[in-house]
Coordinates of C-alpha atoms in Angstrom, one line a residue:
M1 CA -135.5 -104.2 109.2
I2 CA -135.5 -107.1 106.7
R3 CA -139.0 -108.3 105.5
S4 CA -139.8 -111.5 103.8
K5 CA -141.0 -111.4 100.3
P6 CA -144.8 -112.0 101.1
D7 CA -144.7 -109.3 103.7
E8 CA -143.0 -106.9 101.2
E9 CA -145.7 -107.5 98.6
E10 CA -148.5 -107.0 101.2
Y11 CA -146.8 -103.8 102.2
W12 CA -146.8 -102.3 98.8
H13 CA -150.4 -103.5 98.0
S14 CA -151.7 -102.1 101.3
S15 CA -150.0 -98.7 101.1
K16 CA -151.8 -95.7 99.8
F17 CA -148.9 -95.1 97.4
S18 CA -148.6 -97.4 94.4
A19 CA -145.5 -98.3 92.6
F20 CA -144.7 -97.0 89.1
T21 CA -146.1 -99.2 86.3
F22 CA -146.2 -98.9 82.6
D23 CA -149.7 -100.3 82.5
D24 CA -152.3 -97.4 82.0
D25 CA -155.2 -99.5 83.2
D26 CA -153.6 -100.4 86.4
D27 CA -152.6 -96.7 87.0
D28 CA -156.2 -95.4 86.5
F29 CA -157.6 -98.1 88.7
S30 CA -155.2 -97.3 91.5
R31 CA -156.0 -93.6 91.3
L32 CA -159.7 -94.4 91.5
K33 CA -159.1 -96.6 94.6
E34 CA -157.0 -93.9 96.2
S35 CA -159.6 -91.2 95.6
K36 CA -162.4 -93.4 97.1
R37 CA -160.2 -94.2 100.1
A38 CA -159.5 -90.4 100.7
V39 CA -163.2 -89.6 100.5
N40 CA -164.2 -92.3 102.9
S41 CA -161.5 -91.1 105.4
I42 CA -163.2 -87.6 105.8
P43 CA -165.1 -87.6 109.1
L44 CA -168.8 -86.6 109.0
L45 CA -170.3 -84.4 111.7
D46 CA -173.5 -85.2 113.3
D47 CA -176.0 -82.5 113.9
D48 CA -175.5 -82.7 117.7
E49 CA -171.7 -82.8 117.5
D50 CA -169.9 -79.7 118.7
E51 CA -168.4 -77.7 115.9
D52 CA -165.6 -76.6 118.2
E53 CA -163.9 -80.0 117.7
V54 CA -163.2 -79.1 114.1
E55 CA -160.3 -76.6 113.8
K56 CA -160.6 -74.0 111.1
V57 CA -157.6 -72.4 109.5
S58 CA -157.3 -69.3 107.2
W59 CA -155.7 -69.1 103.8
S60 CA -152.4 -68.3 105.5
G61 CA -152.5 -71.5 107.6
E62 CA -153.2 -69.8 110.9
P63 CA -156.1 -70.9 113.1
V64 CA -159.2 -68.8 112.8
G65 CA -159.8 -66.8 115.9
S66 CA -156.2 -66.6 117.1
I67 CA -154.7 -63.2 118.1
S68 CA -152.4 -62.9 115.1
W69 CA -155.3 -63.8 112.8
S70 CA -157.5 -61.1 114.4
I71 CA -154.8 -58.4 114.0
K72 CA -154.2 -59.2 110.4
E73 CA -157.9 -59.3 109.6
T74 CA -158.5 -55.9 111.2
A75 CA -155.5 -54.3 109.4
S76 CA -156.6 -55.7 106.0
S77 CA -160.2 -54.6 106.7
N78 CA -159.0 -51.0 107.5
Q79 CA -156.8 -50.9 104.4
S80 CA -159.6 -52.0 102.1
V81 CA -161.9 -49.3 103.6
V82 CA -159.3 -46.5 103.1
R83 CA -158.5 -47.7 99.6
D84 CA -162.2 -47.8 98.7
Q85 CA -162.6 -44.2 100.1
A86 CA -159.5 -42.8 98.4
F87 CA -160.2 -44.4 95.0
P88 CA -164.0 -44.8 94.5
K89 CA -164.9 -47.2 91.7
I90 CA -168.2 -48.0 90.0
D91 CA -169.0 -51.7 90.2
T92 CA -170.2 -53.0 86.8
A93 CA -171.1 -56.5 88.1
P94 CA -172.3 -57.8 91.4
S95 CA -169.6 -59.4 93.5
L96 CA -169.4 -61.1 96.9
T97 CA -166.8 -59.6 99.2
K98 CA -164.9 -62.0 101.4
Q99 CA -164.9 -60.8 105.0
G100 CA -163.1 -62.4 107.8
S101 CA -165.4 -63.3 110.7
S102 CA -165.7 -65.8 113.5
Y103 CA -168.7 -67.6 111.9
S104 CA -168.5 -70.8 109.9
L105 CA -171.0 -71.6 107.2
S106 CA -172.6 -74.3 109.4
S107 CA -173.0 -71.9 112.3
L108 CA -174.8 -69.4 110.2
F109 CA -177.5 -71.9 109.3
K110 CA -177.6 -73.3 112.8
G111 CA -178.0 -69.8 114.3
R112 CA -175.1 -70.4 116.7
S113 CA -171.8 -68.6 116.9
K114 CA -168.4 -70.0 117.7
T115 CA -168.7 -69.0 121.3
G116 CA -171.9 -70.8 121.7
S117 CA -174.3 -67.9 121.9
F118 CA -177.3 -68.1 119.6
Q119 CA -178.1 -65.4 117.0
S120 CA -180.6 -65.0 114.2
F121 CA -179.5 -65.2 110.6
S122 CA -180.4 -61.5 110.1
E123 CA -178.3 -60.5 113.1
C124 CA -175.4 -62.4 111.8
L125 CA -175.6 -60.7 108.5
G126 CA -176.2 -57.3 110.0
E127 CA -173.2 -57.3 112.2
A128 CA -170.8 -56.8 109.4
S129 CA -172.8 -53.9 107.9
T130 CA -173.1 -52.1 111.2
R131 CA -169.4 -52.2 111.9
S132 CA -168.2 -48.6 112.4
F133 CA -164.9 -47.1 111.4
A134 CA -163.2 -43.9 112.5
P135 CA -164.5 -41.0 110.3
E136 CA -161.9 -39.2 108.0
L137 CA -161.0 -35.7 109.4
R138 CA -161.9 -32.8 107.2
K139 CA -159.2 -30.4 106.0
P140 CA -159.2 -26.9 107.6
K141 CA -161.0 -24.2 105.7
S142 CA -157.8 -22.2 105.0
E143 CA -156.7 -25.0 102.7
Y144 CA -159.8 -24.7 100.6
K145 CA -159.6 -20.9 100.4
D146 CA -157.3 -21.0 97.3
Y147 CA -160.1 -22.6 95.4
V148 CA -162.7 -20.0 96.3
S149 CA -163.2 -17.2 93.9
D150 CA -165.6 -14.8 95.7
W151 CA -163.0 -12.5 97.2
T152 CA -163.4 -8.9 97.9
P153 CA -161.3 -6.3 96.0
E154 CA -159.0 -6.0 99.0
E155 CA -158.5 -9.7 99.3
T156 CA -157.9 -10.0 95.5
V157 CA -155.3 -7.3 95.5
R158 CA -153.6 -8.8 98.5
R159 CA -153.4 -12.2 96.8
M160 CA -152.1 -10.6 93.6
R161 CA -149.3 -8.9 95.5
R162 CA -148.4 -12.1 97.3
G163 CA -148.3 -14.1 94.1
K164 CA -151.2 -16.4 95.0
A165 CA -154.0 -17.6 92.7
Y166 CA -156.6 -15.0 91.9
S167 CA -159.5 -14.4 89.5
L168 CA -160.7 -11.1 88.1
E169 CA -163.6 -12.6 86.2
T170 CA -165.8 -12.4 89.3
F171 CA -165.8 -8.6 89.1
R172 CA -168.5 -8.2 86.5
S173 CA -170.3 -4.9 87.2
L174 CA -168.7 -1.5 86.5
K175 CA -168.8 -0.6 90.1
D176 CA -166.9 -3.7 91.2
K177 CA -164.3 -3.2 88.5
L178 CA -163.7 0.4 89.6
L179 CA -163.4 -0.6 93.2
L180 CA -160.8 -3.2 92.2
L181 CA -158.9 -0.5 90.3
D182 CA -159.0 1.9 93.1
E183 CA -157.8 -0.7 95.6
A184 CA -154.9 -1.6 93.2
V185 CA -153.9 2.1 93.0
C186 CA -154.0 2.4 96.8
A187 CA -151.6 -0.6 97.0
L188 CA -149.0 1.4 95.0
D189 CA -148.0 -1.7 93.1
G190 CA -147.4 -1.0 89.4
N191 CA -147.7 -4.7 88.4
V192 CA -151.0 -5.0 90.1
I193 CA -152.3 -1.8 88.6
T194 CA -151.2 -2.9 85.1
A195 CA -152.8 -6.4 85.5
V196 CA -156.2 -4.8 86.5
L197 CA -156.0 -2.3 83.6
I198 CA -155.4 -5.1 81.2
Y199 CA -158.6 -6.8 82.5
L200 CA -160.6 -3.5 82.3
K201 CA -159.3 -3.0 78.7
R202 CA -160.6 -6.4 77.7
S203 CA -163.9 -6.1 79.5
L204 CA -164.9 -2.4 79.0
S205 CA -165.4 -0.3 76.0
K206 CA -162.8 2.3 75.0
E207 CA -165.2 5.2 75.8
V208 CA -166.1 4.0 79.3
L209 CA -162.5 3.2 80.2
S210 CA -161.3 6.6 79.0
R211 CA -164.0 8.4 80.9
E212 CA -163.2 6.6 84.1
L213 CA -159.4 7.1 83.8
M214 CA -159.8 10.8 83.5
S215 CA -160.3 11.1 87.2
R216 CA -157.6 8.6 88.1
E217 CA -154.2 10.1 87.1
I218 CA -152.0 7.3 88.5
A219 CA -153.9 4.6 86.7
L220 CA -154.0 6.7 83.5
R221 CA -150.2 7.1 83.5
H222 CA -149.8 3.4 83.9
Y223 CA -152.2 2.7 81.1
I224 CA -150.5 5.1 78.7
H225 CA -147.1 3.6 79.5
Y226 CA -148.6 0.1 79.0
L227 CA -149.9 1.0 75.5
K228 CA -146.6 2.5 74.5
E229 CA -144.7 -0.6 75.6
V230 CA -147.0 -3.0 73.7
G231 CA -147.1 -0.7 70.6
E232 CA -150.8 -0.1 70.4
Q233 CA -150.4 3.2 68.7
K234 CA -153.9 3.7 67.3
L235 CA -155.5 2.9 70.7
L236 CA -153.1 5.3 72.4
L237 CA -153.8 8.1 69.9
D238 CA -157.6 7.6 70.4
L239 CA -157.1 7.7 74.2
L240 CA -155.1 10.9 74.1
K241 CA -157.6 12.5 71.7
S242 CA -160.5 11.6 74.0
L243 CA -158.7 13.1 76.9
G244 CA -158.0 16.3 75.0
R245 CA -154.2 15.9 75.3
T246 CA -153.4 17.1 71.7
E247 CA -149.8 18.0 72.5
D248 CA -149.0 14.5 73.7
M249 CA -150.8 13.1 70.7
A250 CA -148.6 15.2 68.4
L251 CA -145.4 14.1 70.1
L252 CA -146.6 10.5 69.8
Q253 CA -147.1 10.9 66.1
Y254 CA -143.7 12.6 65.7
R255 CA -142.1 9.7 67.5
D256 CA -143.0 7.4 64.5
H257 CA -140.2 8.9 62.5
L258 CA -137.8 6.5 64.4
N259 CA -139.4 3.6 62.6
I260 CA -138.7 5.0 59.1
K261 CA -135.3 3.9 57.8
D262 CA -135.3 5.6 54.4
E263 CA -134.0 9.2 54.8
V264 CA -136.2 10.7 52.0
R265 CA -139.4 9.1 53.4
R266 CA -138.4 10.2 56.9
K267 CA -137.9 13.8 55.7
D268 CA -141.3 13.8 54.1
F269 CA -142.8 12.4 57.3
L270 CA -141.2 15.2 59.4
K271 CA -142.5 17.8 57.0
S272 CA -146.0 16.4 57.6
C273 CA -145.5 16.7 61.4
I274 CA -144.8 20.4 61.2
G275 CA -148.5 21.3 61.3
L276 CA -149.4 19.2 64.3
P277 CA -150.5 21.0 67.5
F278 CA -147.1 21.1 69.3
T279 CA -146.0 23.6 71.9
A280 CA -143.9 26.5 70.8
D281 CA -140.6 24.9 71.8
D282 CA -141.6 21.5 70.3
A283 CA -142.7 23.1 67.1
T284 CA -139.3 24.8 66.7
H285 CA -137.5 21.5 67.4
V286 CA -139.6 19.6 64.8
Q287 CA -138.9 22.4 62.2
D288 CA -135.1 22.3 62.9
H289 CA -135.1 18.5 62.7
Y290 CA -136.7 18.7 59.2
T291 CA -134.4 21.4 58.0
L292 CA -131.3 19.6 59.3
L293 CA -132.2 16.3 57.7
E294 CA -132.9 18.1 54.4
R295 CA -129.4 19.7 54.5
Q296 CA -127.7 16.5 55.5
I297 CA -129.2 14.7 52.5
I298 CA -127.8 17.5 50.2
I299 CA -124.4 17.6 51.8
E300 CA -124.1 13.8 51.8
V301 CA -124.9 13.5 48.1
N302 CA -122.4 16.2 47.1
D303 CA -119.5 15.0 49.4
K304 CA -120.0 11.4 48.3
Q305 CA -119.6 12.5 44.7
M306 CA -116.6 14.7 45.5
E307 CA -114.9 11.9 47.4
S308 CA -115.4 9.4 44.7
K309 CA -114.0 11.7 42.0
G310 CA -111.1 12.9 44.3
Q311 CA -111.9 16.6 43.8
A312 CA -110.9 17.7 47.3
D313 CA -107.6 17.1 49.0
V314 CA -109.2 17.0 52.4
F315 CA -111.2 13.9 51.5
K316 CA -108.0 12.2 50.2
K317 CA -106.0 13.0 53.3
Y318 CA -108.9 12.3 55.8
P319 CA -111.4 9.9 54.2
R320 CA -114.9 10.0 55.7
K321 CA -115.5 7.3 58.3
A322 CA -119.3 7.5 58.4
S323 CA -122.3 9.1 56.8
I324 CA -123.6 12.4 58.1
L325 CA -127.2 11.4 57.7
N326 CA -129.3 11.5 60.9
M327 CA -126.4 13.0 62.9
P328 CA -127.0 15.6 65.7
I329 CA -126.6 19.3 64.9
I330 CA -123.2 19.6 66.7
T331 CA -121.8 16.6 64.9
T332 CA -123.0 18.2 61.6
L333 CA -121.3 21.5 62.6
Y334 CA -118.0 19.6 63.4
Y335 CA -118.2 17.8 60.0
S336 CA -118.8 21.1 58.3
C337 CA -115.8 22.8 60.1
F338 CA -113.6 19.8 59.2
Y339 CA -114.4 19.4 55.5
H340 CA -116.0 22.7 54.5
Y341 CA -114.3 25.4 56.6
G342 CA -114.0 28.7 54.8
E343 CA -116.9 28.2 52.4
S344 CA -119.2 31.1 51.7
E345 CA -122.1 31.6 53.9
G346 CA -124.6 31.0 51.0
T347 CA -123.8 27.3 50.8
Y348 CA -125.7 24.7 52.8
S349 CA -122.4 23.1 54.0
S350 CA -120.9 26.3 55.3
P351 CA -120.2 26.4 59.0
A352 CA -121.4 30.0 59.2
N353 CA -124.6 29.1 57.4
I354 CA -125.3 26.2 59.8
R355 CA -124.5 28.4 62.8
Q356 CA -126.9 31.1 61.6
T357 CA -129.7 28.8 60.5
F358 CA -129.8 26.8 63.8
K359 CA -128.9 29.7 66.1
I360 CA -125.9 28.0 67.6
S361 CA -124.3 30.0 70.4
E362 CA -120.8 31.6 70.0
K363 CA -119.4 29.5 72.7
Q364 CA -120.7 26.2 71.3
Y365 CA -119.5 27.2 67.8
L366 CA -116.1 28.2 69.0
L367 CA -115.5 24.9 70.9
T368 CA -116.7 22.8 67.9
A369 CA -114.6 24.8 65.3
L370 CA -111.5 24.8 67.6
G371 CA -111.7 21.0 67.9
A372 CA -112.1 20.5 64.1
R373 CA -109.3 22.9 63.1
A374 CA -106.9 21.7 65.8
K375 CA -107.4 18.2 64.6
L376 CA -106.3 19.3 61.1
K377 CA -103.3 21.2 62.6
A378 CA -104.6 24.3 61.0
W379 CA -103.1 26.7 63.6
F380 CA -103.8 29.8 61.5
D381 CA -107.5 29.0 61.5
V382 CA -107.3 28.5 65.2
D383 CA -105.7 31.9 65.7
S384 CA -108.3 33.5 63.6
L385 CA -111.1 32.2 65.8
F386 CA -109.8 34.3 68.8
T387 CA -108.5 37.4 67.0
T388 CA -110.7 40.4 66.9
K389 CA -110.2 44.0 65.8
N390 CA -111.4 47.2 67.5
W391 CA -112.6 50.3 65.7
L392 CA -109.0 51.6 65.6
G393 CA -107.8 48.5 63.7
Q394 CA -105.9 47.0 66.6
T395 CA -106.1 43.2 67.1
K396 CA -106.7 41.5 70.3
K397 CA -107.4 37.9 71.3
R398 CA -110.8 37.4 72.9
S399 CA -112.6 34.2 73.8
P400 CA -116.1 33.4 75.3
I401 CA -114.5 30.3 77.0
A402 CA -111.6 30.3 79.5
F403 CA -108.1 30.2 77.8
H404 CA -107.0 27.3 80.0
R405 CA -109.7 25.2 78.3
V406 CA -108.3 26.4 74.9
V407 CA -104.8 25.2 76.0
D408 CA -106.1 21.8 77.0
I409 CA -107.8 21.3 73.6
L410 CA -104.7 22.4 71.8
Q411 CA -102.5 20.1 73.9
K412 CA -104.7 17.1 73.2
N413 CA -104.3 17.7 69.5
N414 CA -100.5 17.9 69.9
A415 CA -100.1 21.6 69.3
P416 CA -96.5 22.9 69.2
V417 CA -95.0 24.7 72.2
Q418 CA -95.1 28.1 70.5
V419 CA -98.9 27.8 70.0
L420 CA -99.4 26.7 73.6
Q421 CA -97.3 29.6 74.9
E422 CA -99.4 32.1 72.9
Y423 CA -102.5 31.1 74.8
L424 CA -100.9 30.3 78.1
C425 CA -99.9 33.9 78.6
L426 CA -103.6 34.8 78.3
V427 CA -104.6 32.7 81.3
E428 CA -105.5 35.3 84.0
D429 CA -104.9 33.3 87.1
T430 CA -101.2 33.3 87.9
E431 CA -101.0 30.1 89.8
L432 CA -103.0 28.3 87.2
R433 CA -100.8 29.7 84.4
I434 CA -97.6 28.6 86.2
S435 CA -99.1 25.1 86.8
L436 CA -100.1 24.7 83.2
A437 CA -96.8 26.0 82.0
Q438 CA -94.9 23.4 84.1
K439 CA -97.3 20.7 82.9
H440 CA -96.6 21.5 79.3
K441 CA -93.0 22.5 79.8
C442 CA -93.4 26.1 78.6
H443 CA -90.3 27.6 80.3
D444 CA -90.6 31.0 78.9
I445 CA -94.1 31.5 80.4
I446 CA -92.8 30.6 83.8
I447 CA -89.8 32.9 83.6
D448 CA -91.9 35.8 82.4
T449 CA -94.5 35.2 85.1
Y450 CA -91.8 35.3 87.9
K451 CA -90.3 38.4 86.3
D452 CA -93.7 40.1 86.3
L453 CA -94.1 39.1 90.0
K454 CA -90.6 40.4 90.7
D455 CA -90.0 37.2 92.6
R456 CA -86.2 36.8 92.5
Q457 CA -86.1 33.7 94.8
Q458 CA -88.5 31.7 92.7
L459 CA -86.6 32.6 89.6
I460 CA -83.3 31.3 91.2
V461 CA -85.1 28.1 92.3
Y462 CA -86.4 27.5 88.8
R463 CA -83.0 28.1 87.3
G464 CA -81.9 24.8 88.9
K465 CA -84.7 23.0 87.0
V466 CA -83.6 24.0 83.5
E467 CA -80.6 22.7 81.6
R468 CA -77.3 24.5 82.0
G469 CA -76.4 26.6 79.0
S470 CA -79.9 26.4 77.5
P471 CA -81.6 29.5 76.2
E472 CA -83.9 29.4 79.3
D473 CA -80.8 29.3 81.6
R474 CA -79.3 32.3 79.8
K475 CA -82.6 34.2 79.9
I476 CA -82.8 33.7 83.7
D477 CA -79.2 34.9 84.2
A478 CA -79.9 38.0 82.1
L479 CA -82.9 38.8 84.3
L480 CA -81.1 38.3 87.6
N481 CA -78.3 40.6 86.4
N482 CA -80.6 43.3 85.3
T483 CA -80.2 46.2 87.8
Q484 CA -83.3 48.0 86.5
I485 CA -85.7 45.4 87.9
R486 CA -86.8 46.1 91.5
W487 CA -87.1 42.6 93.1
K488 CA -89.4 41.9 96.0
N489 CA -86.9 39.6 97.7

C-alpha cells in the first residue's frame, strides 16, 4: 500500500519504534518517551478485581497451575529433598528457598488462595513446612554386620576362614584370647591358628604364652614352625628352653652351621656343638660331621697343592672338577678311591682310613670303590675287591652284593668282554645269566651254560645266531660232536 508523504511521517512519529539517528539527544529523548509509554501501558489492579484475570507463568513459560507445571514442580521438589538428604551441607548464610506453590504474592497478603478459599497468613506459610515425603528405607541389619566388632570367638574364626573383615583387638582378657585360640585349633585351619598366635605373641608376655602353649600341642607346633620360618632364633630357643625340650634346642643351634660360609669357622662352630645335649644318635652324627669337615680341609689343601705342582699323574689325567669341602661322606669316599687308592691306612685321605673312621659298611664301601676304579679302567683293582683267600691259600671271588649288579656297573664303565665274562659266570640264576650274556654278547658264557645244562637242542638253535666259522661256531661244533657228553635231548 502506497502512503502519502505526510502519512508516512506521521506513521514513523507515532510508532513505538524510532528511526536511527546520529543525534544523541534525540535518541535519549526517544528512549525516555518509550519507557514512559511502556510504564503507562501496564494495567493496574483494583483491590476488588479478581486476581484470576491475570495469568501467571513460571520461569519456563508455562502457566502456573497447569498439569505439566505441577508434575515438574513435584519432581524438582523430590530431587532437591533427596539431594539434601544424601549430601548434607552446613549453611553459612541465611538464604530464602524458592518453592513452587499456587499462591501469588498478593494472595498471601489478602489471605486468599487461587481457588478462592480464604486462609490465614500463618496457614499459608505452614503448609510448605508440613508437607510430608516418603521416609528413606533403612538397610537390613546384615549389611551393617561387617562394621560391628563385638563378635564371639566362633563368629570371628568363621569370618577369618571365609576371608571377611575381622578384628582380634576386641579380645582383651586372657580368657577371651585362649577361647579364641581353642576355637581356631578346633577349626583345623593352619592359617587361622597362625594369625591368632601372631596376635597372642604381640599381646602376651613370653612366659604366659609359653605356659599356655604347653597344654596345646597343635598350637605349639604351629608356633614353633612360625618362629622357624620368620627366623626368630632367640625367641625360639627361649621357648624350647622354657618347655624343657633341650634336644630340640640343641638341634636348632646345630642348624646354625648352615649360615656359616667359611669352612674353618664352620669347623670351629661344629666343635662347639659337640657338648650340647643331643640324643646318642644325634651326638654321633655331630661328631662325625666335625671330623669329616676337619679331614676334608686337610685333603683339600694337600690335593690343591699337588695339582698345582703336577706331582701326581692322576690329577693331570683327570683334573678335579669341584672342591671336596662340605661334601657327604660317600662322595668323600669316592673321591678318596679315585685319587688316593692304595695309600696306607695311616693317612687321612686313605679309603681304608675313611672306611674305618666313619664305620662304613662293606657293601657300601665295595659299591663306591667299584664305581671309582671302574671309571679309571683299573680292572686289576676291581678284581682285587672281590678276591679272597682261605686258610689253605686258595683264592675265591666273593661279594656282599649280587654279581649281576657288578656286571651292570662294569658294563656302564665300558668294561671289556673278558672282564664281563669273568663276573657273568658267577651269576647263580641260570636264566638271568643267559639273559645278561645275550644282552652283553658274551657268547662263551651262553655256550658253557647250555653245556652244563646238557641242552643239545638250545645249543643247536644258538649256533644259528653266531657267525659261521667264528671261534664260537667251532666251539659249538666241538661240543655237539663230543660223545662223552650225555645230552638231555
